[in-house]
């Protein structure tokens, strides 16, 4: 029996909400980093929820994780045809559990935060602003940077319930004490 069987998954209504959050997050992140449509296609990625994840892509704790795969252009045999392909693995069970414990938060703004956060990571990886295989300390510093950027992207957005989500993540936004705040 796989890891999925014991975990709650999003239903059709929640999948629609997550899809809307993905579309909005893509636009917000694209605007923040001043990326054109063609630039946005360069960091190839996909977003999947628990029902579409393999057992290896399921984790306990985080609300999402990014896994980097190597893609190859069709018919490409040279190393230059390889590219990084990122998969945002949404952990339905972790999100649903947290929403049950925090009734002040709703799925729509929470999913928007989670997806925006992961897309910021992907942009930073694809622009070589952060190494995907960083040390634990570097990863922690990067998490703080990405939470700060995510907050900056979302603070002007007027969506009901977003304030509660931003408050939920406030401990990740202490002063960056000497951390380089690269956009």
XYZ file of C-alpha atoms in Angstrom:
183
model
C 0.000 0.000 0.000
C 1.448 3.397 -1.023
C 1.904 6.533 1.066
C -1.114 8.195 -0.550
C -3.736 5.781 0.716
C -3.662 7.003 4.322
C -3.596 10.707 3.502
C -6.540 12.992 2.759
C -6.534 14.556 -0.719
C -8.206 17.558 -2.247
C -11.615 17.055 -3.817
C -12.752 18.658 -7.080
C -13.714 21.925 -5.360
C -10.286 22.214 -3.707
C -8.483 21.336 -6.959
C -10.321 24.210 -8.664
C -9.226 26.551 -5.866
C -5.601 25.383 -6.155
C -5.673 25.774 -9.963
C -6.921 29.349 -9.547
C -4.178 30.002 -6.973
C -1.564 28.664 -9.427
C -2.790 30.977 -12.207
C -2.786 33.993 -9.906
C 0.617 33.117 -8.398
C 2.151 32.778 -11.874
C 0.928 36.251 -12.796
C 2.057 37.816 -9.508
C 5.518 36.232 -9.604
C 5.927 37.061 -13.288
C 5.045 40.699 -12.595
C 7.319 40.884 -9.543
C 10.341 39.584 -11.436
C 9.341 41.556 -14.559
C 9.310 38.428 -16.693
C 7.766 38.306 -20.146
C 5.659 35.335 -21.240
C 8.608 33.838 -23.113
C 10.894 34.211 -20.086
C 8.240 32.583 -17.889
C 8.296 29.437 -20.023
C 12.054 29.025 -19.581
C 11.963 27.676 -16.017
C 9.965 24.607 -16.936
C 7.831 23.329 -14.099
C 4.605 21.614 -13.195
C 2.352 21.728 -10.154
C 0.751 18.524 -8.926
C -1.344 17.607 -5.924
C -1.167 14.457 -3.840
C -3.217 12.165 -6.103
C -0.691 12.666 -8.925
C 2.481 12.344 -6.840
C 4.668 9.270 -6.602
C 5.432 7.880 -3.149
C 8.918 9.439 -3.353
C 7.371 12.893 -3.912
C 5.208 12.730 -0.777
C 6.577 14.181 2.450
C 5.191 14.884 5.887
C 5.510 18.376 7.281
C 5.980 20.828 4.410
C 2.983 22.108 2.468
C 4.843 21.644 -0.808
C 8.240 20.655 -2.025
C 10.130 21.211 -5.235
C 11.810 18.299 -6.917
C 14.250 18.954 -9.721
C 14.330 16.524 -12.597
C 16.430 16.601 -15.737
C 14.413 17.100 -18.889
C 15.658 16.516 -22.409
C 14.390 18.061 -25.603
C 12.796 15.495 -27.901
C 15.378 14.053 -30.233
C 18.186 15.767 -28.337
C 21.263 13.619 -27.826
C 23.729 16.301 -26.776
C 24.081 17.499 -23.207
C 22.948 20.919 -24.371
C 19.459 19.519 -24.928
C 19.082 18.848 -21.184
C 17.268 21.309 -18.928
C 16.059 21.497 -15.341
C 12.425 20.564 -14.882
C 10.919 21.484 -11.524
C 7.913 19.789 -10.018
C 5.993 21.546 -7.265
C 4.565 18.723 -5.194
C 1.586 20.053 -3.246
C 1.080 18.076 -0.041
C -2.728 18.101 0.296
C -2.667 16.277 3.627
C -0.378 18.834 5.275
C -2.429 21.765 3.982
C -5.770 20.231 5.006
C -4.426 19.395 8.473
C -3.143 22.943 8.998
C -6.401 24.484 7.802
C -8.293 22.306 10.319
C -6.008 23.573 13.109
C -6.275 27.193 11.920
C -9.919 27.907 11.075
C -9.056 31.588 10.563
C -7.349 30.578 7.298
C -9.010 29.501 4.046
C -7.639 27.307 1.276
C -7.626 29.969 -1.448
C -5.239 32.469 0.200
C -3.194 29.665 1.773
C -2.716 27.920 -1.583
C -1.850 31.275 -3.160
C 0.905 31.781 -0.578
C 2.270 28.244 -0.919
C 2.372 28.309 -4.728
C 3.774 31.852 -4.887
C 6.500 30.804 -2.453
C 7.446 27.757 -4.538
C 7.424 29.738 -7.801
C 9.785 32.306 -6.244
C 12.139 29.421 -5.436
C 11.979 28.198 -9.036
C 12.703 31.647 -10.462
C 15.654 32.021 -8.092
C 17.015 28.563 -9.000
C 16.599 29.181 -12.711
C 18.346 32.569 -12.469
C 21.168 31.003 -10.439
C 20.408 33.258 -7.480
C 20.348 30.164 -5.270
C 21.929 26.752 -5.651
C 19.395 23.912 -5.598
C 21.907 21.756 -3.705
C 22.727 24.227 -0.941
C 23.914 23.443 2.586
C 21.321 23.270 5.371
C 22.322 26.741 6.633
C 22.114 28.190 3.118
C 18.692 26.564 2.670
C 17.433 28.129 5.892
C 18.691 31.567 4.835
C 17.088 31.063 1.430
C 13.772 30.093 3.034
C 13.797 33.377 4.940
C 14.612 35.312 1.765
C 11.851 33.582 -0.182
C 9.300 34.152 2.588
C 10.244 37.852 2.581
C 9.875 38.042 -1.214
C 6.579 36.119 -1.070
C 5.301 38.568 1.545
C 6.358 41.533 -0.615
C 4.549 40.040 -3.619
C 1.343 39.276 -1.718
C 1.025 42.234 0.668
C -0.657 44.491 -1.957
C -3.062 41.724 -3.059
C -6.604 42.241 -1.838
C -7.977 38.759 -1.191
C -10.215 37.875 1.717
C -8.305 35.851 4.303
C -4.814 36.680 3.032
C -3.970 38.681 6.176
C -4.423 35.558 8.322
C -2.053 33.625 6.048
C 0.556 36.392 6.118
C 0.282 36.416 9.917
C 0.707 32.618 9.963
C 4.064 33.009 8.178
C 5.234 36.078 10.129
C 7.895 34.145 12.080
C 9.672 33.445 8.786
C 10.107 37.160 8.152
C 12.385 38.395 10.923
C 15.013 40.934 9.977
C 17.375 39.219 7.607
C 20.447 40.276 9.650
C 22.955 40.667 6.916
C 21.306 38.295 4.442
C 21.482 39.605 0.924
C 17.951 40.387 -0.169
C 18.239 39.599 -3.819
C 14.984 40.127 -5.706
